[in-house]
CSV table of C-alpha atoms in Angstrom, one decimal:
chain,number,residue,atom,x,y,z
A,71,MET,CA,-21.7,73.7,-65.8
A,72,MET,CA,-22.3,70.2,-64.6
A,73,GLN,CA,-20.6,67.4,-66.5
A,74,SER,CA,-21.6,63.8,-66.2
A,75,SER,CA,-19.2,60.8,-66.0
A,76,ASP,CA,-21.9,58.3,-67.0
A,77,PRO,CA,-21.1,56.4,-70.2
A,78,PRO,CA,-23.5,56.4,-73.1
A,79,PRO,CA,-26.1,53.6,-73.0
A,80,GLU,CA,-25.3,50.5,-74.9
A,81,ASN,CA,-28.4,49.1,-76.5
A,82,PRO,CA,-27.6,46.7,-79.3
A,83,ASP,CA,-31.3,45.6,-79.5
A,84,SER,CA,-33.1,48.9,-80.0
A,85,SER,CA,-36.4,47.1,-80.2
A,86,ALA,CA,-36.2,46.0,-76.6
A,87,GLN,CA,-36.1,49.3,-74.7
A,88,ALA,CA,-37.7,49.5,-71.3
A,89,PRO,CA,-41.0,51.4,-71.2
A,90,VAL,CA,-40.9,55.0,-70.0
A,91,PRO,CA,-41.7,55.1,-66.2
A,92,ASP,CA,-44.9,56.6,-65.1
A,93,PRO,CA,-44.5,60.4,-64.9
A,94,ALA,CA,-46.0,60.2,-61.4
A,95,LYS,CA,-42.9,58.2,-60.3
A,96,PRO,CA,-40.0,60.0,-62.1
A,97,VAL,CA,-36.6,58.4,-62.2
A,98,LEU,CA,-34.1,60.8,-60.5
A,99,PRO,CA,-31.4,62.6,-62.5
A,100,GLU,CA,-28.0,60.9,-62.8
A,101,ASN,CA,-25.7,63.1,-60.8
A,102,VAL,CA,-22.8,61.7,-58.7
A,103,PRO,CA,-20.5,63.0,-55.6
A,104,ALA,CA,-18.0,65.3,-56.6
A,105,LEU,CA,-14.8,67.1,-56.7
A,106,GLY,CA,-14.5,70.6,-58.1
A,107,ASN,CA,-12.0,73.1,-59.2
A,108,GLY,CA,-14.0,76.3,-59.1
A,109,GLN,CA,-16.8,74.7,-61.1
A,110,ALA,CA,-19.6,72.4,-60.4
A,111,THR,CA,-18.5,69.0,-61.6
A,112,SER,CA,-19.6,65.4,-61.0
A,113,ALA,CA,-17.8,62.2,-60.2
A,114,THR,CA,-18.9,58.8,-59.1
A,115,THR,CA,-18.1,56.8,-56.0
A,116,PRO,CA,-15.7,53.9,-56.7
A,117,PRO,CA,-17.1,50.7,-58.2
A,118,LEU,CA,-18.3,48.1,-55.7
A,119,ALA,CA,-15.3,45.9,-55.1
A,120,THR,CA,-16.2,43.2,-52.7
A,121,PRO,CA,-13.8,40.2,-53.1
A,122,PRO,CA,-15.3,36.7,-53.3
A,123,VAL,CA,-15.8,35.2,-49.9
A,124,ALA,CA,-17.0,31.9,-48.5
A,125,ALA,CA,-20.5,33.1,-47.7
A,126,ASP,CA,-22.9,30.8,-45.8
A,127,PRO,CA,-25.2,29.0,-48.3
A,128,SER,CA,-28.9,29.7,-48.4
A,129,PRO,CA,-30.9,27.6,-46.0
A,130,ALA,CA,-32.6,26.3,-49.2
A,131,ASP,CA,-29.2,24.6,-49.9
A,132,GLN,CA,-28.8,23.0,-46.5
A,133,THR,CA,-30.2,19.8,-45.2
A,134,ASP,CA,-30.5,21.4,-41.7
A,135,ALA,CA,-31.3,25.1,-42.2
A,136,GLY,CA,-31.0,25.9,-38.5
A,137,GLU,CA,-31.4,29.6,-37.6
A,138,THR,CA,-32.6,31.4,-40.8
A,139,SER,CA,-32.8,34.9,-39.3
A,140,VAL,CA,-29.8,37.1,-38.4
A,141,ARG,CA,-29.8,40.6,-36.8
A,142,TYR,CA,-27.2,43.0,-38.0
A,143,ARG,CA,-25.9,46.5,-37.2
A,144,ILE,CA,-24.5,48.2,-40.2
A,145,ARG,CA,-22.3,51.4,-40.1
A,146,HIS,CA,-21.4,52.9,-43.5
A,147,GLN,CA,-19.1,56.0,-43.2
A,148,THR,CA,-18.0,58.1,-46.2
A,149,ARG,CA,-15.4,60.8,-45.8
A,150,TYR,CA,-14.3,63.3,-48.4
A,151,SER,CA,-11.2,65.4,-47.5
A,152,TYR,CA,-10.8,68.3,-50.1
A,153,ALA,CA,-7.6,70.1,-51.0
A,154,GLY,CA,-9.5,73.4,-50.8
A,155,PRO,CA,-12.7,74.8,-49.5
A,156,VAL,CA,-16.0,73.7,-51.0
A,157,ALA,CA,-18.5,76.5,-51.3
A,158,VAL,CA,-21.7,74.5,-52.1
A,159,CYS,CA,-22.4,70.8,-52.3
A,160,GLN,CA,-25.6,68.9,-53.0
A,161,ASN,CA,-25.9,65.2,-52.6
A,162,GLN,CA,-28.2,62.2,-52.7
A,163,LEU,CA,-27.8,59.1,-50.5
A,164,ARG,CA,-29.2,55.6,-51.1
A,165,MET,CA,-27.7,53.9,-48.0
A,166,ARG,CA,-30.7,53.3,-45.8
A,167,PRO,CA,-32.2,49.8,-46.0
A,168,ARG,CA,-35.7,49.3,-47.3
A,169,PRO,CA,-38.3,46.9,-45.9
A,170,LEU,CA,-38.5,43.7,-48.0
A,171,PRO,CA,-39.9,40.2,-47.5
A,172,THR,CA,-36.5,39.2,-46.2
A,173,VAL,CA,-35.6,42.4,-44.4
A,174,GLN,CA,-37.1,44.0,-41.3
A,175,VAL,CA,-35.7,47.5,-40.7
A,176,LEU,CA,-35.4,48.0,-36.9
A,177,ARG,CA,-33.8,51.5,-37.1
A,178,SER,CA,-31.8,53.6,-39.4
A,179,GLY,CA,-30.3,57.1,-39.1
A,180,THR,CA,-27.9,59.4,-40.9
A,181,THR,CA,-25.4,61.9,-39.4
A,182,ILE,CA,-23.8,64.5,-41.8
A,183,SER,CA,-21.0,66.8,-41.0
A,184,PRO,CA,-21.0,69.8,-41.5
A,185,ASN,CA,-24.7,70.1,-40.7
A,186,PRO,CA,-26.7,70.5,-43.9
A,187,ASP,CA,-28.6,73.7,-44.6
A,188,SER,CA,-31.4,71.7,-46.1
A,189,GLN,CA,-32.3,68.0,-45.9
A,190,GLU,CA,-35.2,65.9,-47.0
A,191,THR,CA,-36.2,62.3,-47.6
A,192,HIS,CA,-38.3,60.8,-50.3
A,193,ILE,CA,-39.0,57.4,-52.0
A,194,ASP,CA,-37.8,57.0,-55.5
A,195,TYR,CA,-39.5,55.3,-58.5
A,196,PHE,CA,-38.1,51.9,-57.4
A,197,GLY,CA,-39.2,52.2,-53.8
A,198,ASN,CA,-35.7,53.1,-52.3
A,199,GLU,CA,-35.4,55.7,-49.6
A,200,VAL,CA,-33.4,58.7,-50.8
A,201,GLU,CA,-31.9,61.4,-48.6
A,202,THR,CA,-31.1,64.7,-50.3
A,203,PHE,CA,-29.1,67.3,-48.6
A,204,SER,CA,-27.2,70.5,-49.4
A,205,ILE,CA,-24.4,72.4,-47.6
A,206,GLU,CA,-24.0,76.0,-48.4
A,207,ALA,CA,-21.1,76.9,-46.0
A,208,LEU,CA,-17.4,76.6,-46.7
A,209,HIS,CA,-16.0,73.2,-45.7
A,210,ASP,CA,-13.0,71.1,-46.6
A,211,VAL,CA,-14.2,67.8,-45.1
A,212,LEU,CA,-17.5,66.0,-45.7
A,213,VAL,CA,-18.5,63.1,-43.5
A,214,VAL,CA,-21.6,61.0,-44.0
A,215,ASP,CA,-22.3,58.3,-41.4
A,216,VAL,CA,-25.3,55.9,-41.8
A,217,ASP,CA,-26.1,53.6,-38.9
A,218,SER,CA,-28.8,50.9,-39.3
A,219,GLU,CA,-30.0,47.8,-37.6
A,220,VAL,CA,-31.9,45.1,-39.6
A,221,GLN,CA,-33.2,41.6,-39.3
A,222,VAL,CA,-32.5,39.4,-42.3
A,223,THR,CA,-34.4,36.2,-42.9
A,224,SER,CA,-33.5,33.7,-45.6
A,225,LEU,CA,-36.3,32.4,-47.8
A,226,VAL,CA,-36.6,28.6,-47.9
A,227,TRP,CA,-37.4,27.4,-51.4
A,228,ASN,CA,-39.5,24.3,-51.4
A,229,ASP,CA,-39.8,21.7,-54.1
A,230,GLN,CA,-42.8,23.4,-55.7
A,231,ALA,CA,-40.9,26.7,-56.0
A,232,ARG,CA,-37.8,25.0,-57.3
A,233,GLY,CA,-39.8,23.1,-59.9
A,234,ILE,CA,-41.4,26.1,-61.7
A,235,ARG,CA,-40.5,26.0,-65.4
A,236,TRP,CA,-38.5,28.9,-66.8
A,237,LYS,CA,-40.4,28.8,-70.1
A,238,GLN,CA,-43.7,29.3,-68.2
A,239,VAL,CA,-42.3,32.4,-66.4
A,240,CYS,CA,-41.0,33.8,-69.7
A,241,ASP,CA,-44.4,33.3,-71.3
A,242,ASP,CA,-46.2,34.9,-68.4
A,243,LEU,CA,-43.9,38.0,-68.6
A,244,ALA,CA,-44.2,38.3,-72.4
A,245,THR,CA,-48.0,38.4,-72.3
A,246,PRO,CA,-48.9,39.7,-68.8
A,247,ILE,CA,-52.6,39.2,-68.0
A,248,ASP,CA,-52.2,40.0,-64.3
A,249,LEU,CA,-51.7,43.7,-63.4
A,250,ALA,CA,-49.1,42.7,-60.9
A,251,LEU,CA,-46.9,41.4,-63.7
A,252,PHE,CA,-46.7,44.8,-65.4
A,253,ASP,CA,-44.4,46.3,-62.6
A,254,VAL,CA,-42.2,43.2,-62.9
A,255,ALA,CA,-42.1,43.1,-66.7
A,256,GLU,CA,-40.2,46.4,-67.0
A,257,PHE,CA,-37.2,44.5,-65.6
A,258,ARG,CA,-37.2,42.4,-68.8
A,259,PHE,CA,-35.9,45.2,-71.0
A,260,ALA,CA,-32.5,46.9,-71.6
A,261,SER,CA,-31.7,49.7,-69.2
A,262,PRO,CA,-29.4,52.7,-69.5
A,263,VAL,CA,-26.4,50.6,-68.5
A,264,ILE,CA,-27.4,47.0,-69.2
A,265,PRO,CA,-28.0,45.9,-72.8
A,266,ILE,CA,-29.7,42.8,-74.0
A,267,GLY,CA,-28.9,40.8,-77.2
A,268,ALA,CA,-27.9,37.6,-78.8
A,269,ARG,CA,-24.4,37.3,-77.4
A,270,TYR,CA,-25.8,37.3,-73.8
A,271,ARG,CA,-28.6,34.9,-74.7
A,272,GLN,CA,-26.1,32.5,-76.3
A,273,TYR,CA,-23.9,32.5,-73.2
A,274,ALA,CA,-26.9,31.8,-71.0
A,275,GLN,CA,-28.5,29.2,-73.2
A,276,PRO,CA,-26.6,26.1,-72.1
A,277,SER,CA,-27.8,26.6,-68.5
A,278,PHE,CA,-31.4,26.7,-69.7
A,279,ASP,CA,-31.0,23.9,-72.2
A,280,ALA,CA,-29.8,21.7,-69.4
A,281,HIS,CA,-32.6,22.5,-66.9
A,282,GLU,CA,-36.3,23.0,-67.3
A,283,SER,CA,-36.5,24.3,-63.7
A,284,LEU,CA,-36.0,28.1,-63.5
A,285,TYR,CA,-34.3,27.7,-60.1
A,286,ASP,CA,-31.8,25.1,-61.4
A,287,ALA,CA,-31.1,27.0,-64.6
A,288,VAL,CA,-30.3,30.3,-62.9
A,289,GLU,CA,-28.3,28.6,-60.2
A,290,ASP,CA,-26.3,26.9,-63.0
A,291,LEU,CA,-25.7,30.2,-64.8
A,292,THR,CA,-24.6,31.8,-61.5
A,293,ARG,CA,-22.0,29.2,-61.0
A,294,ARG,CA,-20.8,29.4,-64.6
A,295,ILE,CA,-20.2,33.1,-64.3
A,296,HIS,CA,-18.3,32.6,-61.1
A,297,ALA,CA,-16.1,30.0,-62.8
A,298,ASP,CA,-15.6,31.8,-66.1
A,299,PHE,CA,-15.1,35.3,-64.9
A,300,ARG,CA,-11.9,36.5,-63.1
A,301,TYR,CA,-12.3,38.7,-60.1
A,302,ASP,CA,-10.0,41.7,-60.8
A,303,THR,CA,-10.3,45.1,-59.3
A,304,THR,CA,-8.0,46.6,-61.9
A,305,ALA,CA,-9.9,45.3,-65.0
A,306,THR,CA,-12.8,47.6,-64.8
A,307,ASN,CA,-14.1,50.8,-63.2
A,308,VAL,CA,-17.5,52.2,-62.4
A,309,ASP,CA,-18.0,53.4,-66.0
A,310,THR,CA,-17.0,50.2,-67.7
A,311,PRO,CA,-19.8,49.1,-70.1
A,312,VAL,CA,-21.2,45.7,-69.7
A,313,HIS,CA,-20.0,44.5,-73.1
A,314,GLN,CA,-16.4,45.3,-72.1
A,315,SER,CA,-16.5,43.3,-68.8
A,316,PHE,CA,-18.3,40.5,-70.7
A,317,ASP,CA,-15.5,40.4,-73.3
A,318,LEU,CA,-12.8,40.6,-70.7
A,319,LYS,CA,-14.5,37.9,-68.5
A,320,ALA,CA,-13.2,40.0,-65.6
A,321,GLY,CA,-14.3,42.7,-63.1
A,322,VAL,CA,-15.9,43.1,-59.7
A,323,CYS,CA,-19.2,42.3,-58.2
A,324,GLN,CA,-20.9,45.2,-60.0
A,325,ASP,CA,-19.8,43.8,-63.3
A,326,PHE,CA,-20.7,40.2,-62.5
A,327,ALA,CA,-24.2,41.2,-61.5
A,328,GLN,CA,-24.8,43.3,-64.5
A,329,VAL,CA,-23.5,40.6,-66.9
A,330,GLN,CA,-25.9,38.1,-65.4
A,331,ILE,CA,-28.8,40.5,-65.6
A,332,ALA,CA,-28.0,41.0,-69.3
A,333,CYS,CA,-28.1,37.3,-69.8
A,334,LEU,CA,-31.3,36.7,-67.9
A,335,ARG,CA,-33.1,39.6,-69.6
A,336,SER,CA,-31.9,38.4,-73.0
A,337,MET,CA,-33.6,35.1,-72.2
A,338,GLY,CA,-36.9,36.9,-71.6
A,339,LEU,CA,-36.8,36.9,-67.8
A,340,ALA,CA,-37.1,39.8,-65.4
A,341,ALA,CA,-34.0,40.6,-63.4
A,342,ARG,CA,-33.1,43.5,-61.1
A,343,TYR,CA,-29.9,44.9,-59.6
A,344,VAL,CA,-29.4,44.7,-55.8
A,345,SER,CA,-26.9,46.8,-53.8
A,346,GLY,CA,-26.2,45.9,-50.2
A,347,TYR,CA,-23.7,44.4,-47.9
A,348,LEU,CA,-22.2,41.0,-47.3
A,349,ARG,CA,-21.1,39.8,-43.9
A,350,THR,CA,-17.6,38.5,-44.2
A,351,LEU,CA,-16.0,36.0,-41.8
A,352,PRO,CA,-12.4,36.4,-40.6
A,353,PRO,CA,-9.9,33.6,-41.0
A,354,PRO,CA,-9.9,31.0,-38.2
A,355,GLY,CA,-8.2,32.4,-35.1
A,356,LYS,CA,-8.4,36.0,-36.3
A,357,GLU,CA,-10.6,38.8,-35.0
A,358,LYS,CA,-12.9,40.6,-37.4
A,359,LEU,CA,-11.5,44.0,-38.3
A,360,VAL,CA,-13.9,47.0,-37.9
A,361,GLY,CA,-14.6,48.5,-41.3
A,362,ALA,CA,-13.4,45.4,-43.1
A,363,ASP,CA,-16.7,44.7,-44.8
A,364,GLU,CA,-17.6,46.4,-48.1
A,365,SER,CA,-20.5,47.3,-50.2
A,366,HIS,CA,-21.6,44.4,-52.4
A,367,ALA,CA,-23.8,43.9,-55.4
A,368,TRP,CA,-25.8,41.0,-56.7
A,369,LEU,CA,-29.2,40.5,-58.5
A,370,SER,CA,-32.7,39.1,-58.2
A,371,VAL,CA,-34.6,37.0,-60.8
A,372,PHE,CA,-38.4,36.9,-60.9
A,373,MET,CA,-39.7,33.4,-60.1
A,374,GLY,CA,-43.4,34.0,-60.8
A,375,LEU,CA,-46.2,35.6,-58.9
A,376,ASP,CA,-46.5,32.7,-56.5
A,377,HIS,CA,-42.9,32.8,-55.5
A,378,GLY,CA,-41.5,36.3,-55.9
A,379,TRP,CA,-37.8,37.0,-56.4
A,380,LEU,CA,-34.7,34.8,-56.0
A,381,ASP,CA,-31.4,36.5,-55.1
A,382,LEU,CA,-28.2,35.3,-56.9
A,383,ASP,CA,-24.6,36.2,-56.2
A,384,PRO,CA,-22.4,35.4,-59.2
A,385,THR,CA,-19.3,36.9,-57.5
A,386,ASN,CA,-19.4,34.1,-55.0
A,387,GLY,CA,-21.3,31.6,-57.2
A,388,CYS,CA,-24.2,31.0,-54.8
A,389,ILE,CA,-27.8,31.7,-54.0
A,390,ALA,CA,-27.8,34.7,-51.7
A,391,GLY,CA,-28.6,33.8,-48.1
A,392,ARG,CA,-28.6,35.3,-44.7
A,393,ASP,CA,-25.2,36.8,-45.1
A,394,HIS,CA,-26.5,39.1,-47.9
A,395,ILE,CA,-28.1,42.3,-46.6
A,396,PRO,CA,-30.0,44.1,-49.5
A,397,ILE,CA,-30.3,47.9,-49.3
A,398,CYS,CA,-31.6,49.2,-52.7
A,399,LEU,CA,-33.1,47.8,-55.9
A,400,GLY,CA,-33.0,49.1,-59.4
A,401,ARG,CA,-32.5,48.4,-63.1
A,402,ASP,CA,-28.7,48.7,-62.9
A,403,TYR,CA,-26.0,50.4,-60.9
A,404,ARG,CA,-27.0,53.9,-61.8
A,405,ASP,CA,-30.3,53.5,-60.1
A,406,VAL,CA,-28.8,52.6,-56.7
A,407,SER,CA,-25.3,54.2,-56.4
A,408,PRO,CA,-24.9,54.9,-52.7
A,409,MET,CA,-23.9,58.6,-53.0
A,410,ARG,CA,-24.1,61.1,-55.8
A,411,GLY,CA,-24.1,64.8,-56.2
A,412,VAL,CA,-22.2,68.0,-57.2
A,413,ALA,CA,-19.8,70.3,-55.4
A,414,ILE,CA,-18.5,73.8,-56.3
A,415,GLY,CA,-14.8,74.2,-55.3
A,416,GLY,CA,-12.7,71.8,-53.4
A,417,GLY,CA,-10.1,70.9,-56.0
A,418,THR,CA,-8.8,67.3,-55.6
A,419,ALA,CA,-10.2,65.1,-52.7
A,420,ASP,CA,-9.2,62.0,-50.8
A,421,LEU,CA,-12.1,59.5,-50.3
A,422,TYR,CA,-12.3,57.2,-47.4
A,423,VAL,CA,-15.1,54.6,-47.1
A,424,SER,CA,-15.6,52.3,-44.1
A,425,VAL,CA,-18.3,49.7,-43.8
A,426,ASP,CA,-18.8,47.5,-40.7
A,427,VAL,CA,-21.4,44.8,-40.6
A,428,ALA,CA,-21.8,43.2,-37.1
A,429,VAL,CA,-24.1,40.5,-35.8
A,430,VAL,CA,-26.0,41.7,-32.8
């Protein structure tokens, strides 16, 4: 019998639930990778825990943007070593990058050991590439290696884009008359993990009272969360609800992103969760360590049909730039967790994850 480790949804404002997705584009079930002890069980990968770093600012924040495009090779390896043999495992991966206005996917491939008995790829409701595989032979080690190469280009936000008023965007989303706004508007509502409500709106309000410009208001909110919240890998885990990390004013990048999404949605804006990678720079005089980079999380806010989405990184208190490499998009962490599934057998397991992001 499969058990889920997902927490119950927290929805203080029951009148603001997201509309049910189109049945033609179903949301996938919430299963996660797993340890077993003679039964099929489920467990989740560790929460995203990228420490704050001094990321390069967005070219929009530089007087001389210089080179706005960077080519990366990303290798993400996940290794489970089980105490006993696993008879059957079934997993889903969301680790392959998707084409976006800022991302050109040059190549991407996945190697799995042992070789799967079945394997297929599909696109999920949110447009992410999902690899599903099953292994039906006894094994005590599972290794998944995803190797990708992408070109990331930073968007340059001109004065017109920076000047758009947040009240106008809220009004457009509240009464969408353009069909293109309907797909965006679903990111205004509470999702299974991220609530909306007065407490988040009250926290965000000072940033919006101080700025008519949406760009300036969300940048101010991003910096406030960075200043007010403590980065602490021991304060939360992957199942910690948003209200708890909000009360603690502590957590990791997953928590910071989901708190800011709750604030923006509570203001009537559309915001989505982004999983990806962050290029980290070694200290002066030190070589970069292979595997030292980690998965990261941030968010995007909708800036209107003429301008698209702006990426924000509250963990580092900045507008996301060319050091941020987006992979998957969704309503919250559950929609984009890198690896999830079930296993029969295995007992306890040791998990090793290595991420290497290199400029090529």
